[in-house]
mmCIF file with all atom_site columns, C-alpha atoms in Angstrom:
data_model
loop_
_atom_site.group_PDB
_atom_site.id
_atom_site.type_symbol
_atom_site.label_atom_id
_atom_site.label_alt_id
_atom_site.label_comp_id
_atom_site.label_asym_id
_atom_site.label_entity_id
_atom_site.label_seq_id
_atom_site.pdbx_PDB_ins_code
_atom_site.Cartn_x
_atom_site.Cartn_y
_atom_site.Cartn_z
_atom_site.occupancy
_atom_site.B_iso_or_equiv
_atom_site.pdbx_formal_charge
_atom_site.auth_seq_id
_atom_site.auth_comp_id
_atom_site.auth_asym_id
_atom_site.auth_atom_id
_atom_site.pdbx_PDB_model_num
ATOM 1   C CA . MET A 1 1   ? 22.183 -66.385 -68.842 1.00 93.00 ? 1   MET A CA 1
ATOM 2   C CA . ALA A 1 2   ? 22.937 -64.738 -66.070 1.00 95.00 ? 2   ALA A CA 1
ATOM 3   C CA . MET A 1 3   ? 26.769 -64.594 -65.450 1.00 96.00 ? 3   MET A CA 1
ATOM 4   C CA . LEU A 1 4   ? 25.446 -61.831 -69.266 1.00 97.00 ? 4   LEU A CA 1
ATOM 5   C CA . ILE A 1 5   ? 23.096 -60.840 -65.730 1.00 97.00 ? 5   ILE A CA 1
ATOM 6   C CA . LEU A 1 6   ? 26.684 -60.338 -63.613 1.00 97.00 ? 6   LEU A CA 1
ATOM 7   C CA . GLY A 1 7   ? 28.970 -59.406 -65.889 1.00 97.00 ? 7   GLY A CA 1
ATOM 8   C CA . LEU A 1 8   ? 26.202 -55.872 -67.374 1.00 97.00 ? 8   LEU A CA 1
ATOM 9   C CA . VAL A 1 9   ? 25.978 -55.139 -64.159 1.00 97.00 ? 9   VAL A CA 1
ATOM 10  C CA . LEU A 1 10  ? 29.268 -55.369 -63.264 1.00 97.00 ? 10  LEU A CA 1
ATOM 11  C CA . PHE A 1 11  ? 30.906 -53.275 -66.882 1.00 97.00 ? 11  PHE A CA 1
ATOM 12  C CA . LEU A 1 12  ? 27.184 -50.847 -66.886 1.00 97.00 ? 12  LEU A CA 1
ATOM 13  C CA . GLY A 1 13  ? 27.409 -50.166 -62.783 1.00 97.00 ? 13  GLY A CA 1
ATOM 14  C CA . VAL A 1 14  ? 31.312 -49.110 -63.148 1.00 96.00 ? 14  VAL A CA 1
ATOM 15  C CA . HIS A 1 15  ? 30.450 -46.721 -66.405 1.00 96.00 ? 15  HIS A CA 1
ATOM 16  C CA . SER A 1 16  ? 27.220 -45.157 -64.594 1.00 96.00 ? 16  SER A CA 1
ATOM 17  C CA . VAL A 1 17  ? 29.321 -44.116 -61.787 1.00 96.00 ? 17  VAL A CA 1
ATOM 18  C CA . ARG A 1 18  ? 29.719 -40.651 -63.106 1.00 92.00 ? 18  ARG A CA 1
ATOM 19  C CA . VAL A 1 19  ? 26.124 -40.712 -63.442 1.00 93.00 ? 19  VAL A CA 1
ATOM 20  C CA . PHE A 1 20  ? 24.865 -42.101 -60.156 1.00 93.00 ? 20  PHE A CA 1
ATOM 21  C CA . ALA A 1 21  ? 26.644 -41.305 -57.863 1.00 94.00 ? 21  ALA A CA 1
ATOM 22  C CA . ASP A 1 22  ? 29.762 -38.779 -58.705 1.00 91.00 ? 22  ASP A CA 1
ATOM 23  C CA . GLY A 1 23  ? 30.114 -37.617 -55.545 1.00 93.00 ? 23  GLY A CA 1
ATOM 24  C CA . TRP A 1 24  ? 31.352 -40.918 -54.333 1.00 95.00 ? 24  TRP A CA 1
ATOM 25  C CA . ARG A 1 25  ? 33.249 -40.428 -57.287 1.00 94.00 ? 25  ARG A CA 1
ATOM 26  C CA . THR A 1 26  ? 34.702 -37.382 -56.888 1.00 94.00 ? 26  THR A CA 1
ATOM 27  C CA . ARG A 1 27  ? 35.371 -38.138 -52.926 1.00 95.00 ? 27  ARG A CA 1
ATOM 28  C CA . GLN A 1 28  ? 37.464 -41.563 -54.143 1.00 94.00 ? 28  GLN A CA 1
ATOM 29  C CA . ILE A 1 29  ? 40.011 -39.788 -57.035 1.00 95.00 ? 29  ILE A CA 1
ATOM 30  C CA . ALA A 1 30  ? 40.560 -37.887 -54.348 1.00 95.00 ? 30  ALA A CA 1
ATOM 31  C CA . ARG A 1 31  ? 40.705 -40.886 -51.847 1.00 94.00 ? 31  ARG A CA 1
ATOM 32  C CA . LEU A 1 32  ? 43.180 -42.435 -54.425 1.00 94.00 ? 32  LEU A CA 1
ATOM 33  C CA . GLY A 1 33  ? 44.785 -39.745 -56.803 1.00 95.00 ? 33  GLY A CA 1
ATOM 34  C CA . GLU A 1 34  ? 44.746 -39.629 -60.305 1.00 94.00 ? 34  GLU A CA 1
ATOM 35  C CA . LYS A 1 35  ? 46.351 -43.138 -61.874 1.00 96.00 ? 35  LYS A CA 1
ATOM 36  C CA . GLY A 1 36  ? 43.868 -45.251 -58.496 1.00 96.00 ? 36  GLY A CA 1
ATOM 37  C CA . TRP A 1 37  ? 41.014 -44.649 -59.345 1.00 95.00 ? 37  TRP A CA 1
ATOM 38  C CA . LYS A 1 38  ? 41.767 -45.258 -63.547 1.00 96.00 ? 38  LYS A CA 1
ATOM 39  C CA . GLY A 1 39  ? 43.469 -48.413 -62.879 1.00 96.00 ? 39  GLY A CA 1
ATOM 40  C CA . LEU A 1 40  ? 40.659 -49.439 -60.403 1.00 96.00 ? 40  LEU A CA 1
ATOM 41  C CA . TYR A 1 41  ? 37.670 -48.879 -62.441 1.00 95.00 ? 41  TYR A CA 1
ATOM 42  C CA . SER A 1 42  ? 39.505 -50.291 -65.235 1.00 97.00 ? 42  SER A CA 1
ATOM 43  C CA . ILE A 1 43  ? 40.407 -53.410 -63.794 1.00 97.00 ? 43  ILE A CA 1
ATOM 44  C CA . LEU A 1 44  ? 36.529 -53.399 -62.370 1.00 97.00 ? 44  LEU A CA 1
ATOM 45  C CA . SER A 1 45  ? 35.583 -52.706 -66.440 1.00 97.00 ? 45  SER A CA 1
ATOM 46  C CA . ILE A 1 46  ? 37.668 -55.363 -67.820 1.00 97.00 ? 46  ILE A CA 1
ATOM 47  C CA . ALA A 1 47  ? 36.937 -58.281 -65.062 1.00 97.00 ? 47  ALA A CA 1
ATOM 48  C CA . GLY A 1 48  ? 32.874 -56.922 -66.027 1.00 97.00 ? 48  GLY A CA 1
ATOM 49  C CA . PHE A 1 49  ? 33.474 -57.099 -69.101 1.00 97.00 ? 49  PHE A CA 1
ATOM 50  C CA . ALA A 1 50  ? 35.253 -61.290 -69.837 1.00 97.00 ? 50  ALA A CA 1
ATOM 51  C CA . LEU A 1 51  ? 32.357 -61.136 -67.446 1.00 97.00 ? 51  LEU A CA 1
ATOM 52  C CA . LEU A 1 52  ? 29.810 -60.482 -70.325 1.00 96.00 ? 52  LEU A CA 1
ATOM 53  C CA . VAL A 1 53  ? 31.880 -62.171 -73.387 1.00 95.00 ? 53  VAL A CA 1
ATOM 54  C CA . TRP A 1 54  ? 32.005 -64.592 -71.176 1.00 96.00 ? 54  TRP A CA 1
ATOM 55  C CA . GLY A 1 55  ? 27.889 -64.521 -70.578 1.00 97.00 ? 55  GLY A CA 1
ATOM 56  C CA . PHE A 1 56  ? 27.012 -64.536 -73.930 1.00 96.00 ? 56  PHE A CA 1
ATOM 57  C CA . GLY A 1 57  ? 28.880 -67.694 -75.257 1.00 94.00 ? 57  GLY A CA 1
ATOM 58  C CA . LEU A 1 58  ? 27.555 -69.519 -72.286 1.00 96.00 ? 58  LEU A CA 1
ATOM 59  C CA . ALA A 1 59  ? 23.913 -67.966 -73.638 1.00 96.00 ? 59  ALA A CA 1
ATOM 60  C CA . ARG A 1 60  ? 24.623 -68.581 -76.944 1.00 94.00 ? 60  ARG A CA 1
ATOM 61  C CA . GLN A 1 61  ? 24.464 -72.374 -76.511 1.00 95.00 ? 61  GLN A CA 1
ATOM 62  C CA . HIS A 1 62  ? 21.167 -72.246 -74.317 1.00 95.00 ? 62  HIS A CA 1
ATOM 63  C CA . PRO A 1 63  ? 18.327 -69.531 -77.196 1.00 94.00 ? 63  PRO A CA 1
ATOM 64  C CA . VAL A 1 64  ? 15.552 -68.861 -76.204 1.00 97.00 ? 64  VAL A CA 1
ATOM 65  C CA . LEU A 1 65  ? 13.606 -68.009 -79.035 1.00 96.00 ? 65  LEU A CA 1
ATOM 66  C CA . VAL A 1 66  ? 11.676 -64.206 -79.064 1.00 96.00 ? 66  VAL A CA 1
ATOM 67  C CA . TRP A 1 67  ? 10.763 -63.106 -82.000 1.00 94.00 ? 67  TRP A CA 1
ATOM 68  C CA . VAL A 1 68  ? 11.871 -63.988 -85.298 1.00 95.00 ? 68  VAL A CA 1
ATOM 69  C CA . PRO A 1 69  ? 12.787 -60.938 -86.797 1.00 94.00 ? 69  PRO A CA 1
ATOM 70  C CA . PRO A 1 70  ? 12.431 -59.959 -90.070 1.00 94.00 ? 70  PRO A CA 1
ATOM 71  C CA . MET A 1 71  ? 15.653 -59.612 -93.443 1.00 90.00 ? 71  MET A CA 1
ATOM 72  C CA . ALA A 1 72  ? 15.109 -55.774 -93.729 1.00 93.00 ? 72  ALA A CA 1
ATOM 73  C CA . LEU A 1 73  ? 15.379 -54.973 -90.363 1.00 94.00 ? 73  LEU A CA 1
ATOM 74  C CA . ARG A 1 74  ? 19.524 -56.853 -90.871 1.00 89.00 ? 74  ARG A CA 1
ATOM 75  C CA . HIS A 1 75  ? 19.728 -54.463 -93.257 1.00 91.00 ? 75  HIS A CA 1
ATOM 76  C CA . LEU A 1 76  ? 18.534 -51.877 -91.382 1.00 95.00 ? 76  LEU A CA 1
ATOM 77  C CA . ASN A 1 77  ? 20.784 -53.083 -88.876 1.00 95.00 ? 77  ASN A CA 1
ATOM 78  C CA . ALA A 1 78  ? 23.922 -52.241 -91.161 1.00 94.00 ? 78  ALA A CA 1
ATOM 79  C CA . LEU A 1 79  ? 23.140 -48.882 -91.824 1.00 96.00 ? 79  LEU A CA 1
ATOM 80  C CA . PHE A 1 80  ? 22.565 -48.166 -88.387 1.00 97.00 ? 80  PHE A CA 1
ATOM 81  C CA . THR A 1 81  ? 25.704 -50.021 -87.533 1.00 97.00 ? 81  THR A CA 1
ATOM 82  C CA . LEU A 1 82  ? 27.655 -47.871 -90.452 1.00 97.00 ? 82  LEU A CA 1
ATOM 83  C CA . VAL A 1 83  ? 26.086 -44.635 -88.828 1.00 98.00 ? 83  VAL A CA 1
ATOM 84  C CA . ALA A 1 84  ? 27.146 -46.400 -85.344 1.00 98.00 ? 84  ALA A CA 1
ATOM 85  C CA . PHE A 1 85  ? 31.027 -46.607 -86.666 1.00 98.00 ? 85  PHE A CA 1
ATOM 86  C CA . VAL A 1 86  ? 31.319 -42.820 -87.807 1.00 98.00 ? 86  VAL A CA 1
ATOM 87  C CA . LEU A 1 87  ? 29.760 -41.461 -84.069 1.00 98.00 ? 87  LEU A CA 1
ATOM 88  C CA . LEU A 1 88  ? 32.571 -43.619 -82.445 1.00 98.00 ? 88  LEU A CA 1
ATOM 89  C CA . ALA A 1 89  ? 35.702 -42.570 -85.036 1.00 98.00 ? 89  ALA A CA 1
ATOM 90  C CA . ALA A 1 90  ? 34.338 -38.764 -83.814 1.00 98.00 ? 90  ALA A CA 1
ATOM 91  C CA . ALA A 1 91  ? 34.600 -39.641 -80.277 1.00 97.00 ? 91  ALA A CA 1
ATOM 92  C CA . TYR A 1 92  ? 38.604 -39.707 -81.063 1.00 97.00 ? 92  TYR A CA 1
ATOM 93  C CA . VAL A 1 93  ? 39.445 -37.325 -83.923 1.00 97.00 ? 93  VAL A CA 1
ATOM 94  C CA . PRO A 1 94  ? 39.564 -34.301 -82.877 1.00 95.00 ? 94  PRO A CA 1
ATOM 95  C CA . GLY A 1 95  ? 37.895 -30.853 -84.044 1.00 95.00 ? 95  GLY A CA 1
ATOM 96  C CA . ASN A 1 96  ? 35.494 -33.358 -85.921 1.00 97.00 ? 96  ASN A CA 1
ATOM 97  C CA . ALA A 1 97  ? 32.022 -31.182 -86.184 1.00 97.00 ? 97  ALA A CA 1
ATOM 98  C CA . ILE A 1 98  ? 29.978 -33.741 -85.538 1.00 97.00 ? 98  ILE A CA 1
ATOM 99  C CA . LYS A 1 99  ? 31.671 -33.783 -81.708 1.00 97.00 ? 99  LYS A CA 1
ATOM 100 C CA . ALA A 1 100 ? 31.311 -31.001 -81.832 1.00 96.00 ? 100 ALA A CA 1
ATOM 101 C CA . ARG A 1 101 ? 27.133 -30.568 -82.284 1.00 96.00 ? 101 ARG A CA 1
ATOM 102 C CA . LEU A 1 102 ? 27.117 -33.946 -79.754 1.00 96.00 ? 102 LEU A CA 1
ATOM 103 C CA . GLY A 1 103 ? 29.479 -33.534 -77.342 1.00 96.00 ? 103 GLY A CA 1
ATOM 104 C CA . HIS A 1 104 ? 28.981 -37.777 -76.795 1.00 97.00 ? 104 HIS A CA 1
ATOM 105 C CA . PRO A 1 105 ? 28.804 -39.178 -80.107 1.00 98.00 ? 105 PRO A CA 1
ATOM 106 C CA . MET A 1 106 ? 30.409 -42.750 -78.313 1.00 98.00 ? 106 MET A CA 1
ATOM 107 C CA . LEU A 1 107 ? 27.418 -42.705 -76.413 1.00 98.00 ? 107 LEU A CA 1
ATOM 108 C CA . ALA A 1 108 ? 25.340 -42.071 -80.009 1.00 98.00 ? 108 ALA A CA 1
ATOM 109 C CA . ALA A 1 109 ? 26.962 -44.529 -81.502 1.00 98.00 ? 109 ALA A CA 1
ATOM 110 C CA . VAL A 1 110 ? 26.222 -47.797 -78.477 1.00 98.00 ? 110 VAL A CA 1
ATOM 111 C CA . LYS A 1 111 ? 22.607 -45.762 -78.537 1.00 98.00 ? 111 LYS A CA 1
ATOM 112 C CA . LEU A 1 112 ? 22.299 -46.723 -82.076 1.00 97.00 ? 112 LEU A CA 1
ATOM 113 C CA . TRP A 1 113 ? 24.702 -49.810 -82.075 1.00 98.00 ? 113 TRP A CA 1
ATOM 114 C CA . ALA A 1 114 ? 22.374 -51.217 -79.480 1.00 98.00 ? 114 ALA A CA 1
ATOM 115 C CA . PHE A 1 115 ? 18.727 -50.175 -81.239 1.00 98.00 ? 115 PHE A CA 1
ATOM 116 C CA . GLY A 1 116 ? 19.255 -51.784 -84.161 1.00 97.00 ? 116 GLY A CA 1
ATOM 117 C CA . HIS A 1 117 ? 20.825 -55.097 -82.988 1.00 96.00 ? 117 HIS A CA 1
ATOM 118 C CA . LEU A 1 118 ? 17.466 -55.402 -81.131 1.00 96.00 ? 118 LEU A CA 1
ATOM 119 C CA . LEU A 1 119 ? 16.014 -54.523 -84.015 1.00 95.00 ? 119 LEU A CA 1
ATOM 120 C CA . ALA A 1 120 ? 17.601 -57.362 -85.812 1.00 94.00 ? 120 ALA A CA 1
ATOM 121 C CA . ALA A 1 121 ? 18.131 -60.043 -83.236 1.00 93.00 ? 121 ALA A CA 1
ATOM 122 C CA . GLY A 1 122 ? 15.334 -62.246 -81.590 1.00 93.00 ? 122 GLY A CA 1
ATOM 123 C CA . MET A 1 123 ? 17.371 -64.211 -78.714 1.00 96.00 ? 123 MET A CA 1
ATOM 124 C CA . LEU A 1 124 ? 16.651 -63.388 -75.213 1.00 97.00 ? 124 LEU A CA 1
ATOM 125 C CA . HIS A 1 125 ? 20.164 -63.029 -74.557 1.00 97.00 ? 125 HIS A CA 1
ATOM 126 C CA . ASP A 1 126 ? 20.611 -60.520 -77.507 1.00 97.00 ? 126 ASP A CA 1
ATOM 127 C CA . ILE A 1 127 ? 17.770 -58.518 -75.842 1.00 97.00 ? 127 ILE A CA 1
ATOM 128 C CA . VAL A 1 128 ? 19.312 -59.024 -72.710 1.00 98.00 ? 128 VAL A CA 1
ATOM 129 C CA . LEU A 1 129 ? 22.827 -57.519 -74.403 1.00 98.00 ? 129 LEU A CA 1
ATOM 130 C CA . PHE A 1 130 ? 21.817 -55.362 -76.745 1.00 98.00 ? 130 PHE A CA 1
ATOM 131 C CA . GLY A 1 131 ? 18.341 -53.921 -74.133 1.00 98.00 ? 131 GLY A CA 1
ATOM 132 C CA . ALA A 1 132 ? 20.549 -52.821 -71.145 1.00 98.00 ? 132 ALA A CA 1
ATOM 133 C CA . PHE A 1 133 ? 23.501 -51.300 -72.976 1.00 98.00 ? 133 PHE A CA 1
ATOM 134 C CA . LEU A 1 134 ? 20.954 -49.564 -75.069 1.00 98.00 ? 134 LEU A CA 1
ATOM 135 C CA . ALA A 1 135 ? 19.329 -48.403 -71.828 1.00 98.00 ? 135 ALA A CA 1
ATOM 136 C CA . TRP A 1 136 ? 22.289 -47.710 -69.925 1.00 98.00 ? 136 TRP A CA 1
ATOM 137 C CA . ALA A 1 137 ? 23.351 -45.366 -72.969 1.00 98.00 ? 137 ALA A CA 1
ATOM 138 C CA . VAL A 1 138 ? 20.530 -43.271 -73.090 1.00 98.00 ? 138 VAL A CA 1
ATOM 139 C CA . VAL A 1 139 ? 20.497 -42.682 -69.300 1.00 97.00 ? 139 VAL A CA 1
ATOM 140 C CA . ASP A 1 140 ? 24.365 -41.280 -69.910 1.00 97.00 ? 140 ASP A CA 1
ATOM 141 C CA . PHE A 1 141 ? 24.054 -39.446 -73.353 1.00 97.00 ? 141 PHE A CA 1
ATOM 142 C CA . MET A 1 142 ? 21.074 -37.511 -70.846 1.00 97.00 ? 142 MET A CA 1
ATOM 143 C CA . VAL A 1 143 ? 23.405 -36.855 -67.800 1.00 96.00 ? 143 VAL A CA 1
ATOM 144 C CA . SER A 1 144 ? 26.563 -36.264 -69.846 1.00 96.00 ? 144 SER A CA 1
ATOM 145 C CA . ARG A 1 145 ? 24.744 -33.902 -72.345 1.00 96.00 ? 145 ARG A CA 1
ATOM 146 C CA . ARG A 1 146 ? 22.983 -32.025 -68.992 1.00 96.00 ? 146 ARG A CA 1
ATOM 147 C CA . ARG A 1 147 ? 26.204 -31.576 -67.084 1.00 95.00 ? 147 ARG A CA 1
ATOM 148 C CA . ASP A 1 148 ? 28.081 -29.872 -69.978 1.00 96.00 ? 148 ASP A CA 1
ATOM 149 C CA . ARG A 1 149 ? 25.505 -27.401 -70.727 1.00 95.00 ? 149 ARG A CA 1
ATOM 150 C CA . ALA A 1 150 ? 25.588 -26.743 -67.204 1.00 94.00 ? 150 ALA A CA 1
ATOM 151 C CA . ALA A 1 151 ? 28.777 -26.461 -66.403 1.00 94.00 ? 151 ALA A CA 1
ATOM 152 C CA . GLY A 1 152 ? 29.669 -24.615 -70.559 1.00 95.00 ? 152 GLY A CA 1
ATOM 153 C CA . VAL A 1 153 ? 31.197 -27.234 -71.962 1.00 94.00 ? 153 VAL A CA 1
ATOM 154 C CA . ARG A 1 154 ? 31.777 -26.471 -76.380 1.00 93.00 ? 154 ARG A CA 1
ATOM 155 C CA . TYR A 1 155 ? 33.380 -29.233 -77.626 1.00 94.00 ? 155 TYR A CA 1
ATOM 156 C CA . PRO A 1 156 ? 35.277 -27.157 -80.561 1.00 92.00 ? 156 PRO A CA 1
ATOM 157 C CA . LYS A 1 157 ? 35.072 -27.302 -84.435 1.00 92.00 ? 157 LYS A CA 1
ATOM 158 C CA . GLY A 1 158 ? 37.816 -27.809 -86.873 1.00 92.00 ? 158 GLY A CA 1
ATOM 159 C CA . PRO A 1 159 ? 38.673 -27.380 -90.471 1.00 96.00 ? 159 PRO A CA 1
ATOM 160 C CA . ALA A 1 160 ? 35.958 -29.927 -92.438 1.00 96.00 ? 160 ALA A CA 1
ATOM 161 C CA . SER A 1 161 ? 38.741 -31.855 -92.982 1.00 97.00 ? 161 SER A CA 1
ATOM 162 C CA . ARG A 1 162 ? 38.762 -33.393 -89.202 1.00 97.00 ? 162 ARG A CA 1
ATOM 163 C CA . THR A 1 163 ? 34.673 -34.470 -90.505 1.00 98.00 ? 163 THR A CA 1
ATOM 164 C CA . VAL A 1 164 ? 35.891 -35.807 -93.609 1.00 98.00 ? 164 VAL A CA 1
ATOM 165 C CA . LEU A 1 165 ? 38.348 -38.190 -92.049 1.00 98.00 ? 165 LEU A CA 1
ATOM 166 C CA . THR A 1 166 ? 36.015 -39.103 -89.458 1.00 98.00 ? 166 THR A CA 1
ATOM 167 C CA . VAL A 1 167 ? 33.857 -40.371 -91.800 1.00 98.00 ? 167 VAL A CA 1
ATOM 168 C CA . VAL A 1 168 ? 36.451 -42.218 -93.250 1.00 98.00 ? 168 VAL A CA 1
ATOM 169 C CA . VAL A 1 169 ? 38.398 -43.449 -90.931 1.00 98.00 ? 169 VAL A CA 1
ATOM 170 C CA . GLY A 1 170 ? 34.613 -45.112 -89.930 1.00 98.00 ? 170 GLY A CA 1
ATOM 171 C CA . VAL A 1 171 ? 33.761 -46.373 -92.787 1.00 98.00 ? 171 VAL A CA 1
ATOM 172 C CA . ALA A 1 172 ? 36.757 -48.340 -93.714 1.00 98.00 ? 172 ALA A CA 1
ATOM 173 C CA . THR A 1 173 ? 36.280 -49.314 -89.620 1.00 97.00 ? 173 THR A CA 1
ATOM 174 C CA . TRP A 1 174 ? 32.542 -50.551 -90.425 1.00 97.00 ? 174 TRP A CA 1
ATOM 175 C CA . ALA A 1 175 ? 33.953 -51.886 -93.810 1.00 96.00 ? 175 ALA A CA 1
ATOM 176 C CA . ALA A 1 176 ? 36.430 -54.465 -92.179 1.00 96.00 ? 176 ALA A CA 1
ATOM 177 C CA . PHE A 1 177 ? 34.018 -55.181 -88.942 1.00 94.00 ? 177 PHE A CA 1
ATOM 178 C CA . ALA A 1 178 ? 31.339 -55.700 -91.172 1.00 93.00 ? 178 ALA A CA 1
ATOM 179 C CA . PHE A 1 179 ? 32.855 -58.014 -94.093 1.00 94.00 ? 179 PHE A CA 1
ATOM 180 C CA . TRP A 1 180 ? 35.821 -59.369 -91.572 1.00 94.00 ? 180 TRP A CA 1
ATOM 181 C CA . LEU A 1 181 ? 35.901 -59.053 -88.466 1.00 92.00 ? 181 LEU A CA 1
ATOM 182 C CA . HIS A 1 182 ? 32.698 -59.626 -86.948 1.00 91.00 ? 182 HIS A CA 1
ATOM 183 C CA . ARG A 1 183 ? 32.786 -63.242 -88.225 1.00 91.00 ? 183 ARG A CA 1
ATOM 184 C CA . LEU A 1 184 ? 35.629 -64.428 -86.182 1.00 90.00 ? 184 LEU A CA 1
ATOM 185 C CA . ILE A 1 185 ? 35.408 -62.930 -83.332 1.00 89.00 ? 185 ILE A CA 1
ATOM 186 C CA . VAL A 1 186 ? 31.200 -62.770 -83.367 1.00 87.00 ? 186 VAL A CA 1
ATOM 187 C CA . GLY A 1 187 ? 30.936 -66.011 -85.032 1.00 85.00 ? 187 GLY A CA 1
ATOM 188 C CA . VAL A 1 188 ? 28.656 -64.315 -87.258 1.00 85.00 ? 188 VAL A CA 1
ATOM 189 C CA . SER A 1 189 ? 28.203 -63.304 -90.639 1.00 86.00 ? 189 SER A CA 1
ATOM 190 C CA . PRO A 1 190 ? 26.075 -59.689 -90.943 1.00 85.00 ? 190 PRO A CA 1
ATOM 191 C CA . PHE A 1 191 ? 26.002 -60.611 -94.423 1.00 79.00 ? 191 PHE A CA 1
ATOM 192 C CA . GLY A 1 192 ? 25.137 -63.782 -94.340 1.00 68.00 ? 192 GLY A CA 1
#
C-alpha cells in the first residue's frame, strides 16, 4: 500500500501544483522556460503514474475487504463510466457543447469515473485509489471553474455536429475499453 500512496502523492501532487501553488508554478515556468517546465512536469507525472500502477498491483496481491458492493452498483458504475468517457472525449473534441458548458470535462470525467468505481469496488486499495482521485478531481474542478470565472474565460460552442461527434467517440471508446481493454490492461472484466 505504501507504493500506491507514494505514487498517488507524486502523481496527484504534480497535477495539483496549479491548484495550490499557482504563483510558484508561474515562477518556475519563468525560470525553466515553458519546455523545461513541461519536461519536468512530464517526468514527475510519469514517475508518479508508474509508482501508482506498481503500488496498485502490489496492493491487489494482499487485498483487504472493506465492504461487498451489491451487483446493482457494478451496473451503475458501467453507466457512470460511459458518461465519463463521453466527458473525456469532450475535453479533446473542439467546439462541443459539453466543454462549452462544463469548461473542464476531463475533471468531471475523473470525478464520475472515481465515484462509480468507489461504489462498485470494496477493497481497501480500490478505496484509496479511487477516493484519492475523486477528492483531487472535486477540488481541481472547483478551483479551475473559479479561475475561469475570475479571468472571464469562455469555451466556444461550435455546431451540434461537434457534440454528436463527441458522444460517438466517447461511446465507442467506452465500448472498446469496457468489453476488451479493461480486462487486457487491468485484468478485470467489467461485465464478468
